[in-house]
Amino acid sequence: MKLYTFPPSPNSLRVFAVAHELGQNLEMVPVDLTKGEHLKPEFIKLNPNHKIPILVDGDFVLWESTAIMLYLAYRSGGRLIPTDPKLRAQMHQWMSWNTAHMAPACGIFLYENLVKKLLNIGDPDPKQLAQGNEEFARFGAVLNDHLKGRGHVVGNESTIADHHVFASFVHADDCGMPLAQFAEIKRWRGEMQATVPWQKALAVVKR
Ligand SMILES: N[C@@H](CCC(=O)N[C@@H](CS)C(=O)NCC(=O)O)C(=O)O
């Protein structure tokens, strides 16, 4: 299986972390977003949204990182997906919540403080950062409270929800996300970062 990816992208990293945890081999196909490689016709054929990550498994093409993570887990007999219907629904709850709320709040810091510098497209916009601070405080508080006394986002075992949510904070230190106010997120983030799947996924970025 091939994964088209821009290595530092949180959406790609979480797919790699899940693949590593499941022991599935993904061949990385790098797509340099800074050079517009995602806008080439052959790429748009794979994903008309021109976004990475994209999984190619033979003639099967799948985009959207959440769907890709689920596919990898289904292929592994449902590992990293709870069997209990309530836990399974909670896994989806936290992944939907992350996609809709937490990741976009984190994404403001990523874009304003890191991506703009990388692409040389201007200074951070204080209005955007103020909005980021407001949303980060609101949704971060929800996760922080939830993680009190917990090692995992859902239940007592690793699920794809852990990888999904953790990825939002993966570049927190490099782009000034205001994590200092959230001790539980910081504790859980440290635990996730130290796991073998994330050490392997992040090794690609550190190269
Ligand atoms: N909802 C998508 C988001 C993917 C996404 O935003 N990818 C970004 C990089 S992190 C991208 O490819 N951007 C290029 C573009 O939008 O043209 C997912 O979870 O896979």
PDB file of C-alpha atoms and ligand atoms in Angstrom:
ATOM      1  CA  MET A   1       0.000   0.000   0.000  1.00  0.00           C
ATOM      2  CA  LYS A   2       1.194   3.495  -0.811  1.00  0.00           C
ATOM      3  CA  LEU A   3       0.511   6.647   1.161  1.00  0.00           C
ATOM      4  CA  TYR A   4       0.843   9.954  -0.662  1.00  0.00           C
ATOM      5  CA  THR A   5       1.980  12.314   2.006  1.00  0.00           C
ATOM      6  CA  PHE A   6       3.627  15.573   2.957  1.00  0.00           C
ATOM      7  CA  PRO A   7       5.725  14.170   5.816  1.00  0.00           C
ATOM      8  CA  PRO A   8       5.181  16.880   8.505  1.00  0.00           C
ATOM      9  CA  SER A   9       1.404  16.953   7.942  1.00  0.00           C
ATOM     10  CA  PRO A  10      -0.502  15.896  11.099  1.00  0.00           C
ATOM     11  CA  ASN A  11      -3.141  14.234   8.894  1.00  0.00           C
ATOM     12  CA  SER A  12      -0.435  12.059   7.341  1.00  0.00           C
ATOM     13  CA  LEU A  13       1.459  11.409  10.570  1.00  0.00           C
ATOM     14  CA  ARG A  14      -1.583   9.938  12.284  1.00  0.00           C
ATOM     15  CA  VAL A  15      -2.097   7.495   9.426  1.00  0.00           C
ATOM     16  CA  PHE A  16       1.537   6.381   9.739  1.00  0.00           C
ATOM     17  CA  ALA A  17       1.228   6.028  13.520  1.00  0.00           C
ATOM     18  CA  VAL A  18      -1.848   3.786  13.101  1.00  0.00           C
ATOM     19  CA  ALA A  19      -0.074   1.728  10.412  1.00  0.00           C
ATOM     20  CA  HIS A  20       2.932   1.289  12.711  1.00  0.00           C
ATOM     21  CA  GLU A  21       0.732   0.241  15.630  1.00  0.00           C
ATOM     22  CA  LEU A  22      -1.040  -2.276  13.396  1.00  0.00           C
ATOM     23  CA  GLY A  23       2.239  -3.532  11.938  1.00  0.00           C
ATOM     24  CA  GLN A  24       1.158  -2.618   8.394  1.00  0.00           C
ATOM     25  CA  ASN A  25       3.699  -1.507   5.874  1.00  0.00           C
ATOM     26  CA  LEU A  26       2.977   1.723   4.014  1.00  0.00           C
ATOM     27  CA  GLU A  27       5.252   2.922   1.268  1.00  0.00           C
ATOM     28  CA  MET A  28       5.621   6.672   1.526  1.00  0.00           C
ATOM     29  CA  VAL A  29       5.138   8.724  -1.646  1.00  0.00           C
ATOM     30  CA  PRO A  30       6.222  12.271  -0.750  1.00  0.00           C
ATOM     31  CA  VAL A  31       4.195  15.141  -2.233  1.00  0.00           C
ATOM     32  CA  ASP A  32       5.828  18.537  -1.773  1.00  0.00           C
ATOM     33  CA  LEU A  33       2.980  20.952  -1.074  1.00  0.00           C
ATOM     34  CA  THR A  34       5.404  23.867  -0.975  1.00  0.00           C
ATOM     35  CA  LYS A  35       6.214  23.179  -4.653  1.00  0.00           C
ATOM     36  CA  GLY A  36       2.570  22.708  -5.653  1.00  0.00           C
ATOM     37  CA  GLU A  37       3.010  19.004  -6.466  1.00  0.00           C
ATOM     38  CA  HIS A  38      -0.547  18.398  -5.185  1.00  0.00           C
ATOM     39  CA  LEU A  39      -1.899  20.578  -8.015  1.00  0.00           C
ATOM     40  CA  LYS A  40      -0.525  18.376 -10.813  1.00  0.00           C
ATOM     41  CA  PRO A  41      -3.182  16.645 -12.958  1.00  0.00           C
ATOM     42  CA  GLU A  42      -1.975  13.139 -12.006  1.00  0.00           C
ATOM     43  CA  PHE A  43      -2.413  14.000  -8.322  1.00  0.00           C
ATOM     44  CA  ILE A  44      -5.840  15.596  -8.812  1.00  0.00           C
ATOM     45  CA  LYS A  45      -6.899  12.381 -10.541  1.00  0.00           C
ATOM     46  CA  LEU A  46      -6.266  10.583  -7.240  1.00  0.00           C
ATOM     47  CA  ASN A  47      -7.901  13.230  -5.065  1.00  0.00           C
ATOM     48  CA  PRO A  48      -9.972  15.991  -6.700  1.00  0.00           C
ATOM     49  CA  ASN A  49      -9.665  17.958  -3.441  1.00  0.00           C
ATOM     50  CA  HIS A  50      -5.885  18.074  -4.087  1.00  0.00           C
ATOM     51  CA  LYS A  51      -5.143  17.141  -0.487  1.00  0.00           C
ATOM     52  CA  ILE A  52      -2.872  14.588   1.137  1.00  0.00           C
ATOM     53  CA  PRO A  53      -2.969  11.963   2.588  1.00  0.00           C
ATOM     54  CA  ILE A  54      -4.144   9.507  -0.051  1.00  0.00           C
ATOM     55  CA  LEU A  55      -3.939   5.734   0.304  1.00  0.00           C
ATOM     56  CA  VAL A  56      -3.524   3.577  -2.790  1.00  0.00           C
ATOM     57  CA  ASP A  57      -4.057  -0.142  -2.256  1.00  0.00           C
ATOM     58  CA  GLY A  58      -3.904  -1.774  -5.695  1.00  0.00           C
ATOM     59  CA  ASP A  59      -6.705  -0.160  -7.682  1.00  0.00           C
ATOM     60  CA  PHE A  60      -8.415   1.105  -4.515  1.00  0.00           C
ATOM     61  CA  VAL A  61      -7.894   4.812  -3.804  1.00  0.00           C
ATOM     62  CA  LEU A  62      -8.968   6.401  -0.516  1.00  0.00           C
ATOM     63  CA  TRP A  63      -8.621   9.958   0.735  1.00  0.00           C
ATOM     64  CA  GLU A  64      -9.458  11.592   4.105  1.00  0.00           C
ATOM     65  CA  SER A  65      -7.170  10.532   6.939  1.00  0.00           C
ATOM     66  CA  THR A  66     -10.006   9.334   9.202  1.00  0.00           C
ATOM     67  CA  ALA A  67     -11.311   6.974   6.523  1.00  0.00           C
ATOM     68  CA  ILE A  68      -7.780   5.743   5.820  1.00  0.00           C
ATOM     69  CA  MET A  69      -7.159   5.012   9.517  1.00  0.00           C
ATOM     70  CA  LEU A  70     -10.449   3.106   9.703  1.00  0.00           C
ATOM     71  CA  TYR A  71      -9.601   1.135   6.562  1.00  0.00           C
ATOM     72  CA  LEU A  72      -6.225   0.083   7.979  1.00  0.00           C
ATOM     73  CA  ALA A  73      -7.907  -0.992  11.216  1.00  0.00           C
ATOM     74  CA  TYR A  74     -10.656  -2.923   9.359  1.00  0.00           C
ATOM     75  CA  ARG A  75      -7.966  -4.701   7.319  1.00  0.00           C
ATOM     76  CA  SER A  76      -6.376  -5.767  10.607  1.00  0.00           C
ATOM     77  CA  GLY A  77      -9.540  -7.459  11.834  1.00  0.00           C
ATOM     78  CA  GLY A  78     -10.808  -4.399  13.687  1.00  0.00           C
ATOM     79  CA  ARG A  79      -7.800  -3.810  15.930  1.00  0.00           C
ATOM     80  CA  LEU A  80      -7.741  -0.293  17.478  1.00  0.00           C
ATOM     81  CA  ILE A  81     -11.558  -0.191  17.149  1.00  0.00           C
ATOM     82  CA  PRO A  82     -13.553  -1.065  20.283  1.00  0.00           C
ATOM     83  CA  THR A  83     -16.086  -3.893  19.921  1.00  0.00           C
ATOM     84  CA  ASP A  84     -18.449  -2.422  22.512  1.00  0.00           C
ATOM     85  CA  PRO A  85     -21.002  -0.260  20.604  1.00  0.00           C
ATOM     86  CA  LYS A  86     -20.864   2.561  23.152  1.00  0.00           C
ATOM     87  CA  LEU A  87     -17.079   2.755  23.131  1.00  0.00           C
ATOM     88  CA  ARG A  88     -17.058   2.505  19.360  1.00  0.00           C
ATOM     89  CA  ALA A  89     -19.523   5.386  19.091  1.00  0.00           C
ATOM     90  CA  GLN A  90     -17.402   7.401  21.527  1.00  0.00           C
ATOM     91  CA  MET A  91     -14.363   6.762  19.351  1.00  0.00           C
ATOM     92  CA  HIS A  92     -16.270   8.329  16.433  1.00  0.00           C
ATOM     93  CA  GLN A  93     -17.494  11.129  18.687  1.00  0.00           C
ATOM     94  CA  TRP A  94     -13.943  12.170  19.568  1.00  0.00           C
ATOM     95  CA  MET A  95     -12.706  11.850  15.999  1.00  0.00           C
ATOM     96  CA  SER A  96     -15.612  13.980  14.686  1.00  0.00           C
ATOM     97  CA  TRP A  97     -15.039  16.476  17.486  1.00  0.00           C
ATOM     98  CA  ASN A  98     -11.357  16.676  16.644  1.00  0.00           C
ATOM     99  CA  THR A  99     -12.024  17.182  12.930  1.00  0.00           C
ATOM    100  CA  ALA A 100     -14.677  19.828  13.538  1.00  0.00           C
ATOM    101  CA  HIS A 101     -13.277  21.730  16.525  1.00  0.00           C
ATOM    102  CA  MET A 102      -9.900  20.900  18.080  1.00  0.00           C
ATOM    103  CA  ALA A 103      -7.849  20.359  14.909  1.00  0.00           C
ATOM    104  CA  PRO A 104      -9.044  23.615  13.272  1.00  0.00           C
ATOM    105  CA  ALA A 105      -8.183  25.540  16.470  1.00  0.00           C
ATOM    106  CA  CYS A 106      -4.688  23.970  16.490  1.00  0.00           C
ATOM    107  CA  GLY A 107      -4.450  24.539  12.741  1.00  0.00           C
ATOM    108  CA  ILE A 108      -4.635  28.309  13.186  1.00  0.00           C
ATOM    109  CA  PHE A 109      -1.352  28.256  15.161  1.00  0.00           C
ATOM    110  CA  LEU A 110       0.178  25.837  12.698  1.00  0.00           C
ATOM    111  CA  TYR A 111      -0.710  28.005   9.717  1.00  0.00           C
ATOM    112  CA  GLU A 112      -0.022  31.437  11.196  1.00  0.00           C
ATOM    113  CA  ASN A 113       3.216  30.618  13.038  1.00  0.00           C
ATOM    114  CA  LEU A 114       4.766  27.825  10.982  1.00  0.00           C
ATOM    115  CA  VAL A 115       3.322  27.363   7.481  1.00  0.00           C
ATOM    116  CA  LYS A 116       3.421  31.081   6.635  1.00  0.00           C
ATOM    117  CA  LYS A 117       7.100  31.179   7.597  1.00  0.00           C
ATOM    118  CA  LEU A 118       7.805  28.009   5.603  1.00  0.00           C
ATOM    119  CA  LEU A 119       6.113  29.412   2.488  1.00  0.00           C
ATOM    120  CA  ASN A 120       7.378  32.924   3.086  1.00  0.00           C
ATOM    121  CA  ILE A 121       3.888  34.397   2.736  1.00  0.00           C
ATOM    122  CA  GLY A 122       3.838  37.025   5.439  1.00  0.00           C
ATOM    123  CA  ASP A 123       3.617  37.527   9.180  1.00  0.00           C
ATOM    124  CA  PRO A 124       1.139  35.877  11.534  1.00  0.00           C
ATOM    125  CA  ASP A 125      -2.217  37.666  11.572  1.00  0.00           C
ATOM    126  CA  PRO A 126      -2.977  38.819  15.153  1.00  0.00           C
ATOM    127  CA  LYS A 127      -6.747  38.587  14.504  1.00  0.00           C
ATOM    128  CA  GLN A 128      -6.428  34.955  13.445  1.00  0.00           C
ATOM    129  CA  LEU A 129      -4.236  34.175  16.452  1.00  0.00           C
ATOM    130  CA  ALA A 130      -6.783  35.822  18.788  1.00  0.00           C
ATOM    131  CA  GLN A 131      -9.467  33.594  17.253  1.00  0.00           C
ATOM    132  CA  GLY A 132      -7.111  30.617  17.663  1.00  0.00           C
ATOM    133  CA  ASN A 133      -6.582  31.415  21.344  1.00  0.00           C
ATOM    134  CA  GLU A 134     -10.333  31.637  21.940  1.00  0.00           C
ATOM    135  CA  GLU A 135     -11.083  28.323  20.220  1.00  0.00           C
ATOM    136  CA  PHE A 136      -8.065  26.556  21.694  1.00  0.00           C
ATOM    137  CA  ALA A 137      -9.132  27.620  25.199  1.00  0.00           C
ATOM    138  CA  ARG A 138     -12.724  26.496  24.612  1.00  0.00           C
ATOM    139  CA  PHE A 139     -12.112  23.072  23.083  1.00  0.00           C
ATOM    140  CA  GLY A 140      -8.810  22.398  24.852  1.00  0.00           C
ATOM    141  CA  ALA A 141     -10.656  22.692  28.183  1.00  0.00           C
ATOM    142  CA  VAL A 142     -13.066  19.953  27.070  1.00  0.00           C
ATOM    143  CA  LEU A 143     -10.243  17.543  26.246  1.00  0.00           C
ATOM    144  CA  ASN A 144      -8.225  18.493  29.310  1.00  0.00           C
ATOM    145  CA  ASP A 145     -11.137  17.735  31.661  1.00  0.00           C
ATOM    146  CA  HIS A 146     -11.896  14.510  29.832  1.00  0.00           C
ATOM    147  CA  LEU A 147      -8.309  13.243  30.138  1.00  0.00           C
ATOM    148  CA  LYS A 148      -8.197  13.568  33.939  1.00  0.00           C
ATOM    149  CA  GLY A 149      -7.341  10.088  35.260  1.00  0.00           C
ATOM    150  CA  ARG A 150      -7.257   8.604  31.746  1.00  0.00           C
ATOM    151  CA  GLY A 151      -4.499   7.099  29.667  1.00  0.00           C
ATOM    152  CA  HIS A 152      -6.625   6.990  26.500  1.00  0.00           C
ATOM    153  CA  VAL A 153      -9.244   9.137  24.825  1.00  0.00           C
ATOM    154  CA  VAL A 154     -11.726   6.226  24.809  1.00  0.00           C
ATOM    155  CA  GLY A 155     -11.875   3.300  27.233  1.00  0.00           C
ATOM    156  CA  ASN A 156      -8.741   1.737  28.683  1.00  0.00           C
ATOM    157  CA  GLU A 157      -6.969   0.739  25.495  1.00  0.00           C
ATOM    158  CA  SER A 158      -5.425   2.396  22.487  1.00  0.00           C
ATOM    159  CA  THR A 159      -7.920   3.222  19.717  1.00  0.00           C
ATOM    160  CA  ILE A 160      -7.556   5.213  16.539  1.00  0.00           C
ATOM    161  CA  ALA A 161      -9.143   8.139  18.428  1.00  0.00           C
ATOM    162  CA  ASP A 162      -5.894   8.524  20.418  1.00  0.00           C
ATOM    163  CA  HIS A 163      -3.874   8.882  17.220  1.00  0.00           C
ATOM    164  CA  HIS A 164      -6.504  11.102  15.623  1.00  0.00           C
ATOM    165  CA  VAL A 165      -6.582  13.624  18.470  1.00  0.00           C
ATOM    166  CA  PHE A 166      -2.889  13.471  19.349  1.00  0.00           C
ATOM    167  CA  ALA A 167      -1.897  14.473  15.815  1.00  0.00           C
ATOM    168  CA  SER A 168      -3.524  17.877  16.325  1.00  0.00           C
ATOM    169  CA  PHE A 169      -0.927  18.668  19.006  1.00  0.00           C
ATOM    170  CA  VAL A 170       2.067  17.087  17.349  1.00  0.00           C
ATOM    171  CA  HIS A 171       3.669  20.430  16.366  1.00  0.00           C
ATOM    172  CA  ALA A 172       2.396  22.321  19.442  1.00  0.00           C
ATOM    173  CA  ASP A 173       5.870  23.330  20.648  1.00  0.00           C
ATOM    174  CA  ASP A 174       7.045  24.546  17.245  1.00  0.00           C
ATOM    175  CA  CYS A 175       4.075  26.787  16.568  1.00  0.00           C
ATOM    176  CA  GLY A 176       3.266  28.205  20.008  1.00  0.00           C
ATOM    177  CA  MET A 177      -0.007  26.460  20.820  1.00  0.00           C
ATOM    178  CA  PRO A 178      -1.005  27.704  24.290  1.00  0.00           C
ATOM    179  CA  LEU A 179      -0.741  24.303  25.986  1.00  0.00           C
ATOM    180  CA  ALA A 180       0.672  25.578  29.294  1.00  0.00           C
ATOM    181  CA  GLN A 181      -2.871  26.016  30.621  1.00  0.00           C
ATOM    182  CA  PHE A 182      -3.712  22.330  30.036  1.00  0.00           C
ATOM    183  CA  ALA A 183      -1.702  19.998  32.288  1.00  0.00           C
ATOM    184  CA  GLU A 184      -3.682  16.867  31.385  1.00  0.00           C
ATOM    185  CA  ILE A 185      -3.269  17.350  27.643  1.00  0.00           C
ATOM    186  CA  LYS A 186       0.452  17.917  28.204  1.00  0.00           C
ATOM    187  CA  ARG A 187       0.747  14.747  30.287  1.00  0.00           C
ATOM    188  CA  TRP A 188      -1.180  12.612  27.770  1.00  0.00           C
ATOM    189  CA  ARG A 189       0.669  14.182  24.863  1.00  0.00           C
ATOM    190  CA  GLY A 190       4.001  13.223  26.456  1.00  0.00           C
ATOM    191  CA  GLU A 191       2.766   9.649  26.884  1.00  0.00           C
ATOM    192  CA  MET A 192       1.568   9.419  23.273  1.00  0.00           C
ATOM    193  CA  GLN A 193       4.747  10.949  21.904  1.00  0.00           C
ATOM    194  CA  ALA A 194       6.848   8.330  23.704  1.00  0.00           C
ATOM    195  CA  THR A 195       4.970   5.366  22.169  1.00  0.00           C
ATOM    196  CA  VAL A 196       6.755   3.269  19.557  1.00  0.00           C
ATOM    197  CA  PRO A 197       4.232   4.037  16.746  1.00  0.00           C
ATOM    198  CA  TRP A 198       4.681   7.780  17.245  1.00  0.00           C
ATOM    199  CA  GLN A 199       8.443   7.564  17.632  1.00  0.00           C
ATOM    200  CA  LYS A 200       8.483   5.767  14.275  1.00  0.00           C
ATOM    201  CA  ALA A 201       6.037   8.189  12.638  1.00  0.00           C
ATOM    202  CA  LEU A 202       7.928  11.245  13.898  1.00  0.00           C
ATOM    203  CA  ALA A 203      11.338   9.898  12.870  1.00  0.00           C
ATOM    204  CA  VAL A 204      10.393  10.813   9.288  1.00  0.00           C
ATOM    205  CA  VAL A 205       9.943  14.488  10.242  1.00  0.00           C
ATOM    206  CA  LYS A 206      13.170  14.666  12.280  1.00  0.00           C
ATOM    207  CA  ARG A 207      15.316  13.342   9.410  1.00  0.00           C
TER     208      ARG A 207
HETATM  209  N1  LIG B   1      -9.726  16.336   6.071  1.00  0.00           N
HETATM  210  C1  LIG B   1      -8.495  15.979   5.393  1.00  0.00           C
HETATM  211  C2  LIG B   1      -7.549  17.146   5.500  1.00  0.00           C
HETATM  212  C3  LIG B   1      -6.342  16.967   4.618  1.00  0.00           C
HETATM  213  C4  LIG B   1      -5.537  18.262   4.515  1.00  0.00           C
HETATM  214  O1  LIG B   1      -5.980  19.339   4.945  1.00  0.00           O
HETATM  215  N2  LIG B   1      -4.369  18.153   3.908  1.00  0.00           N
HETATM  216  C5  LIG B   1      -3.557  19.336   3.685  1.00  0.00           C
HETATM  217  C6  LIG B   1      -2.185  19.143   4.316  1.00  0.00           C
HETATM  218  S1  LIG B   1      -2.286  18.871   6.045  1.00  0.00           S
HETATM  219  C7  LIG B   1      -3.369  19.538   2.187  1.00  0.00           C
HETATM  220  O2  LIG B   1      -3.132  18.588   1.470  1.00  0.00           O
HETATM  221  N3  LIG B   1      -3.491  20.779   1.702  1.00  0.00           N
HETATM  222  C8  LIG B   1      -3.314  21.104   0.325  1.00  0.00           C
HETATM  223  C9  LIG B   1      -4.504  21.838  -0.262  1.00  0.00           C
HETATM  224  O3  LIG B   1      -5.485  22.052   0.448  1.00  0.00           O
HETATM  225  O4  LIG B   1      -4.427  22.224  -1.424  1.00  0.00           O
HETATM  226  C10 LIG B   1      -7.903  14.713   6.013  1.00  0.00           C
HETATM  227  O5  LIG B   1      -8.153  14.452   7.205  1.00  0.00           O
HETATM  228  O6  LIG B   1      -7.214  13.962   5.306  1.00  0.00           O
END
